[in-house]
Amino acid sequence: MMEDLLYAQPGWTHVAIFFALGAALLMTVLGFVTYAILAERKVLGFMQMRTGPNRVGGRFGLLQTVADVFKLLIKEDTIPKLADRPLFILAPVIAFAPAFMVLATIPFSENMQFADLGVGLLYYVAISGISTIGILMGGWASNNKYSLLGGMRAAAQMISYEIPLVISVIGVILFAGSLNLNDIVRGQENIAYIFLTPIGFFVFLISSIAELNRTPFDLPEAESELVAGYHVEYSGFRWAFFMLTEYVYLFAMASLTTVLFLGGWMPLPFLGFIPGMLWFGIKFSLVVFFMIWIRGTLPRLRADQLMGFAWKVLLPLALLNIFVSAAVKELFL
């Protein structure tokens, strides 16, 4: 494991390697965000019979997102006169930091992981919940009614959908007998948990889209109603931090879905010669594509439909999944 290499190094060498690997992961995630945005625009353009970006960076627009980021960095940073200045400045950081912290426990391959925690799944759930505070803080600190309404919607939505999200993985924990993400992946050597707990996978996937505030669950920033929602008063790089948070969580949630239900780095039968990290990348890419596909297909829900779907549909299904998973484990495994 990667941490074995880290712990084998004494003193400052240990610290230098740790920060180098952390910086490498950050650069990888930022690269993903850059081209995930481009890929999303290209896929949505194809679905809507448009070309998408095709100017900056050649015919495929490969540098379009880089240009957009540069534009954000040179924009004026404005803070409303009556805003709560300390909270306004701190909110984007509190929203982003947990998105990067949760990546430490994701096993990208058998030998590529930063922290092999015995309760890695619990760590992910606990840390990711902190981002809700940053979003609510940004809405409150802006001293804007639309921002506050967007922040309150975000808090209600993310807390509501986090309940079925967490309950849906109990079936996976039952089958693996562990909260350790490596143990969960190894438990899928013969069969992926998506086939043992399909209800749990459905609930987890839908809840994860809602947690990411992506269409059709993007009520916290519904432009037609809230003129961008909780981050309406943010500009420049502070606004970019909120957008970065969404796409880093897209990376993290797609990775967690791959680990919990799709077998992580485990190969398909008779294809074991393909490296584990490549298998992880293929499964991960399919999850990301599905989330983009959903965005281009379904219309936005109303606020009452959004909350009702969480409490009246997903929560009962998540509870049902516990009993079905227990029965499958008892009778067939």
Coordinates of C-alpha atoms in Angstrom, one line a residue:
M1 CA 0.0 0.0 0.0
M2 CA 1.1 3.6 -0.6
E3 CA 1.0 4.3 3.1
D4 CA 3.5 1.6 3.8
L5 CA 6.0 3.5 1.6
L6 CA 5.2 6.7 3.5
Y7 CA 5.7 5.2 6.9
A8 CA 8.9 3.6 5.9
Q9 CA 10.5 7.0 5.4
P10 CA 12.0 8.8 8.4
G11 CA 11.7 12.5 9.3
W12 CA 11.5 15.2 6.6
T13 CA 11.7 12.6 3.8
H14 CA 8.4 11.2 5.0
V15 CA 6.8 14.7 5.0
A16 CA 8.2 15.6 1.6
I17 CA 6.9 12.3 0.0
F18 CA 3.5 12.8 1.6
F19 CA 3.1 16.4 0.3
A20 CA 4.4 15.4 -3.1
L21 CA 1.8 12.6 -3.4
G22 CA -0.9 14.9 -2.1
A23 CA 0.1 17.5 -4.7
A24 CA 0.0 14.8 -7.4
L25 CA -3.5 13.8 -6.4
L26 CA -4.6 17.5 -6.3
M27 CA -3.2 18.0 -9.9
T28 CA -5.0 14.8 -11.0
V29 CA -8.3 16.0 -9.6
L30 CA -7.9 19.5 -11.1
G31 CA -7.1 17.8 -14.5
F32 CA -10.3 15.7 -14.1
V33 CA -12.4 18.8 -13.3
T34 CA -10.9 20.7 -16.3
Y35 CA -11.8 18.0 -18.8
A36 CA -15.0 16.8 -17.0
I37 CA -16.5 20.2 -17.6
L38 CA -15.4 20.1 -21.3
A39 CA -16.7 16.5 -21.6
E40 CA -20.0 17.5 -20.1
R41 CA -20.4 20.4 -22.5
K42 CA -19.5 18.2 -25.5
V43 CA -21.9 15.4 -24.5
L44 CA -24.7 17.8 -23.8
G45 CA -24.0 19.5 -27.1
F46 CA -24.2 16.1 -28.9
M47 CA -27.4 15.3 -27.2
Q48 CA -28.9 18.7 -28.2
M49 CA -27.5 18.5 -31.7
R50 CA -24.9 21.2 -31.1
T51 CA -21.1 21.1 -31.5
G52 CA -20.1 22.4 -28.1
P53 CA -16.8 24.2 -27.5
N54 CA -14.8 24.1 -30.8
R55 CA -12.6 27.2 -30.9
V56 CA -10.1 27.5 -28.0
G57 CA -7.6 24.7 -28.2
G58 CA -8.4 23.4 -31.7
R59 CA -11.5 21.9 -33.2
F60 CA -12.3 20.0 -30.0
G61 CA -12.0 23.0 -27.7
L62 CA -9.4 21.3 -25.5
L63 CA -8.4 24.6 -23.8
Q64 CA -11.8 26.1 -23.4
T65 CA -12.1 25.2 -19.7
V66 CA -8.5 26.5 -19.1
A67 CA -9.6 29.8 -20.7
D68 CA -12.7 29.9 -18.6
V69 CA -10.7 29.4 -15.4
F70 CA -8.2 32.1 -16.3
K71 CA -11.2 34.5 -17.0
L72 CA -12.5 33.7 -13.5
L73 CA -9.1 34.3 -11.8
I74 CA -8.8 37.8 -13.3
K75 CA -12.4 38.9 -12.6
E76 CA -12.9 41.4 -9.9
D77 CA -13.5 39.9 -6.4
T78 CA -16.5 41.7 -4.9
I79 CA -17.9 41.4 -1.4
P80 CA -21.3 43.0 -0.7
K81 CA -21.1 45.9 1.7
L82 CA -23.6 44.5 4.2
A83 CA -22.3 40.9 4.0
D84 CA -20.8 39.1 7.0
R85 CA -17.3 39.4 5.6
P86 CA -15.4 36.7 7.6
L87 CA -18.1 34.1 6.9
F88 CA -18.4 35.2 3.3
I89 CA -14.7 34.6 2.7
L90 CA -14.6 31.3 4.7
A91 CA -17.6 29.7 3.1
P92 CA -16.0 28.5 -0.2
V93 CA -13.1 27.0 1.7
I94 CA -15.3 25.1 4.1
A95 CA -17.3 23.8 1.1
F96 CA -14.2 22.7 -0.9
A97 CA -11.9 21.3 1.8
P98 CA -14.0 18.2 2.6
A99 CA -14.4 17.4 -1.1
F100 CA -10.7 16.9 -1.4
M101 CA -10.2 15.3 2.1
V102 CA -12.5 12.4 1.3
L103 CA -10.3 11.3 -1.6
A104 CA -7.7 10.1 0.9
T105 CA -9.6 6.9 1.6
I106 CA -10.5 5.9 -2.0
P107 CA -8.6 2.9 -3.2
F108 CA -7.9 3.6 -6.9
S109 CA -6.1 0.2 -7.3
E110 CA -4.7 -2.4 -5.0
N111 CA -1.6 -0.4 -4.4
M112 CA -2.8 3.2 -4.9
Q113 CA -4.5 4.6 -1.8
F114 CA -3.4 7.4 0.6
A115 CA -5.1 6.2 3.9
D116 CA -6.3 2.6 4.5
L117 CA -8.8 3.3 7.3
G118 CA -10.7 0.6 9.0
V119 CA -13.8 2.8 8.9
G120 CA -13.0 4.4 5.5
L121 CA -16.7 4.4 4.4
L122 CA -17.8 6.1 7.7
Y123 CA -15.0 8.6 7.3
Y124 CA -16.2 9.5 3.8
V125 CA -19.8 10.0 5.0
A126 CA -18.8 12.1 8.0
I127 CA -16.4 14.4 6.2
S128 CA -18.5 15.0 3.1
G129 CA -21.3 16.2 5.3
I130 CA -19.3 19.2 6.3
S131 CA -19.7 20.8 2.9
T132 CA -23.3 21.5 3.7
I133 CA -22.1 23.9 6.3
G134 CA -20.1 25.8 3.8
I135 CA -23.0 26.1 1.4
L136 CA -25.4 27.3 4.1
M137 CA -22.8 29.7 5.4
G138 CA -22.3 31.2 1.9
G139 CA -26.1 31.7 1.6
W140 CA -26.4 33.3 5.0
A141 CA -23.3 35.5 4.9
S142 CA -24.3 37.1 1.5
N143 CA -27.1 39.0 3.2
N144 CA -29.3 38.3 0.2
K145 CA -32.7 36.8 0.3
Y146 CA -32.2 34.7 -2.8
S147 CA -28.9 33.4 -1.5
L148 CA -30.4 32.6 1.9
L149 CA -33.3 30.7 0.2
G150 CA -30.8 28.8 -1.9
G151 CA -28.7 27.9 1.1
M152 CA -31.7 26.7 3.1
R153 CA -32.8 24.6 0.1
A154 CA -29.3 23.1 -0.1
A155 CA -29.2 22.2 3.6
A156 CA -32.7 20.6 3.4
Q157 CA -31.9 18.7 0.3
M158 CA -28.5 17.4 1.2
I159 CA -29.5 16.3 4.7
S160 CA -32.6 14.6 3.4
Y161 CA -30.9 12.7 0.6
E162 CA -27.9 11.8 2.8
I163 CA -30.2 9.6 4.9
P164 CA -31.2 7.2 2.1
L165 CA -27.7 7.4 0.7
V166 CA -26.1 6.1 3.9
I167 CA -28.9 3.5 4.6
S168 CA -28.5 2.2 1.0
V169 CA -24.9 1.0 1.6
I170 CA -25.8 -1.1 4.7
G171 CA -26.4 -4.0 2.2
V172 CA -22.8 -3.6 1.0
I173 CA -21.5 -3.6 4.6
L174 CA -23.5 -6.8 5.3
F175 CA -22.0 -8.6 2.3
A176 CA -18.4 -7.3 3.0
G177 CA -18.6 -7.5 6.7
S178 CA -16.4 -4.4 6.9
L179 CA -16.4 -0.6 6.6
N180 CA -12.9 -0.8 5.1
L181 CA -13.1 0.2 1.4
N182 CA -10.3 -2.3 0.4
D183 CA -12.2 -5.1 2.1
I184 CA -15.3 -4.1 0.2
V185 CA -13.5 -4.2 -3.1
R186 CA -11.9 -7.6 -2.3
G187 CA -15.3 -9.0 -1.4
Q188 CA -16.4 -8.4 -5.0
E189 CA -13.8 -10.7 -6.5
N190 CA -16.4 -13.2 -7.7
I191 CA -19.5 -11.0 -8.1
A192 CA -20.0 -7.2 -7.9
Y193 CA -22.4 -6.0 -5.3
I194 CA -24.5 -4.3 -7.9
F195 CA -25.9 -7.7 -8.7
L196 CA -26.4 -8.7 -5.0
T197 CA -28.0 -5.4 -4.0
P198 CA -29.5 -3.7 -7.1
I199 CA -32.0 -1.7 -5.0
G200 CA -29.2 -0.3 -2.9
F201 CA -27.3 0.7 -6.0
F202 CA -30.4 2.5 -7.4
V203 CA -31.0 4.4 -4.2
F204 CA -27.3 5.2 -3.8
L205 CA -26.9 6.5 -7.4
I206 CA -30.0 8.7 -7.3
S207 CA -29.2 10.0 -3.8
S208 CA -25.6 10.8 -4.9
I209 CA -26.9 12.9 -7.9
A210 CA -29.1 14.8 -5.4
E211 CA -26.1 15.2 -3.0
L212 CA -24.1 16.7 -5.9
N213 CA -26.9 19.2 -6.6
R214 CA -27.0 18.1 -10.2
T215 CA -30.0 18.1 -12.6
P216 CA -32.8 17.1 -12.0
F217 CA -32.0 17.9 -8.3
D218 CA -30.3 21.3 -8.8
L219 CA -32.9 23.2 -6.8
P220 CA -30.4 25.0 -4.5
E221 CA -29.1 26.9 -7.6
A222 CA -32.2 27.0 -9.8
E223 CA -31.4 29.9 -12.1
S224 CA -35.0 30.4 -13.1
E225 CA -36.2 30.9 -9.5
L226 CA -33.2 31.9 -7.4
V227 CA -30.9 33.7 -9.9
A228 CA -28.1 31.2 -9.1
G229 CA -29.0 30.4 -5.5
Y230 CA -26.6 30.4 -2.6
H231 CA -23.6 31.7 -4.5
V232 CA -25.4 34.6 -6.3
E233 CA -23.2 37.2 -4.6
Y234 CA -20.0 35.4 -5.3
S235 CA -17.7 36.3 -8.2
G236 CA -14.3 35.4 -9.6
F237 CA -12.2 32.8 -7.8
R238 CA -14.6 32.5 -4.8
W239 CA -17.4 31.5 -7.2
A240 CA -15.0 29.1 -8.9
F241 CA -14.4 27.4 -5.5
F242 CA -18.0 26.5 -5.3
M243 CA -18.0 25.1 -8.8
L244 CA -14.8 23.3 -8.1
T245 CA -16.4 21.7 -5.1
E246 CA -19.2 20.3 -7.2
Y247 CA -16.9 18.7 -9.7
V248 CA -14.5 17.3 -7.1
Y249 CA -17.4 15.7 -5.4
L250 CA -18.4 14.3 -8.8
F251 CA -15.0 12.7 -9.0
A252 CA -15.3 11.4 -5.4
M253 CA -18.8 10.1 -5.6
A254 CA -18.2 8.3 -8.9
S255 CA -15.1 6.8 -7.3
L256 CA -17.1 5.7 -4.3
T257 CA -19.8 4.2 -6.5
T258 CA -17.2 2.2 -8.4
V259 CA -15.7 0.9 -5.1
L260 CA -19.0 0.0 -3.4
F261 CA -21.0 -1.5 -6.2
L262 CA -18.9 -2.1 -9.4
G263 CA -15.9 -4.0 -7.9
G264 CA -13.4 -1.2 -7.9
W265 CA -10.2 -2.3 -9.5
M266 CA -11.4 -5.9 -9.8
P267 CA -11.2 -7.2 -13.5
L268 CA -14.0 -8.9 -15.4
P269 CA -13.6 -12.7 -15.8
F270 CA -10.9 -13.7 -18.4
L271 CA -9.7 -10.1 -18.6
G272 CA -7.3 -10.1 -15.6
F273 CA -4.4 -9.1 -17.7
I274 CA -5.7 -5.5 -17.8
P275 CA -4.2 -3.4 -15.0
G276 CA -6.5 -2.7 -12.0
M277 CA -6.2 1.0 -12.2
L278 CA -7.4 0.9 -15.8
W279 CA -10.4 -1.2 -14.8
F280 CA -11.2 1.4 -12.1
G281 CA -10.9 4.2 -14.7
I282 CA -13.3 2.4 -17.1
K283 CA -16.0 1.8 -14.5
F284 CA -15.5 5.3 -13.0
S285 CA -15.9 6.9 -16.5
L286 CA -19.2 5.0 -17.1
V287 CA -20.6 6.4 -13.8
V288 CA -19.6 10.0 -14.7
F289 CA -21.1 9.6 -18.2
F290 CA -24.3 8.4 -16.7
M291 CA -24.5 11.5 -14.5
I292 CA -23.9 13.7 -17.5
W293 CA -26.5 11.8 -19.5
I294 CA -29.1 12.3 -16.7
R295 CA -28.4 16.1 -16.7
G296 CA -29.2 16.3 -20.4
T297 CA -32.3 14.1 -20.2
L298 CA -34.5 14.9 -17.2
P299 CA -36.2 18.2 -16.3
R300 CA -35.8 19.9 -13.0
L301 CA -38.2 18.8 -10.2
R302 CA -40.3 21.1 -8.1
A303 CA -39.2 21.7 -4.5
D304 CA -42.1 19.6 -3.1
Q305 CA -41.4 16.8 -5.6
L306 CA -37.7 16.8 -4.6
M307 CA -38.4 16.4 -0.9
G308 CA -41.2 14.0 -1.4
F309 CA -39.1 11.7 -3.6
A310 CA -36.5 11.5 -0.8
W311 CA -38.8 10.7 2.1
K312 CA -41.6 8.8 0.3
V313 CA -39.7 6.8 -2.3
L314 CA -35.9 6.5 -1.6
L315 CA -36.1 6.1 2.2
P316 CA -38.6 3.2 2.1
L317 CA -36.6 1.6 -0.7
A318 CA -33.4 2.0 1.3
L319 CA -35.0 0.3 4.3
L320 CA -36.4 -2.5 2.1
N321 CA -32.9 -3.0 0.8
I322 CA -31.6 -3.8 4.3
F323 CA -34.1 -6.7 4.7
V324 CA -33.6 -8.0 1.1
S325 CA -29.8 -7.9 1.5
A326 CA -30.0 -9.7 4.8
A327 CA -32.2 -12.4 3.3
V328 CA -29.8 -12.8 0.3
K329 CA -26.8 -13.1 2.6
E330 CA -28.5 -15.6 4.8
L331 CA -30.0 -17.8 2.1
F332 CA -27.4 -17.8 -0.7
L333 CA -24.0 -16.7 0.7

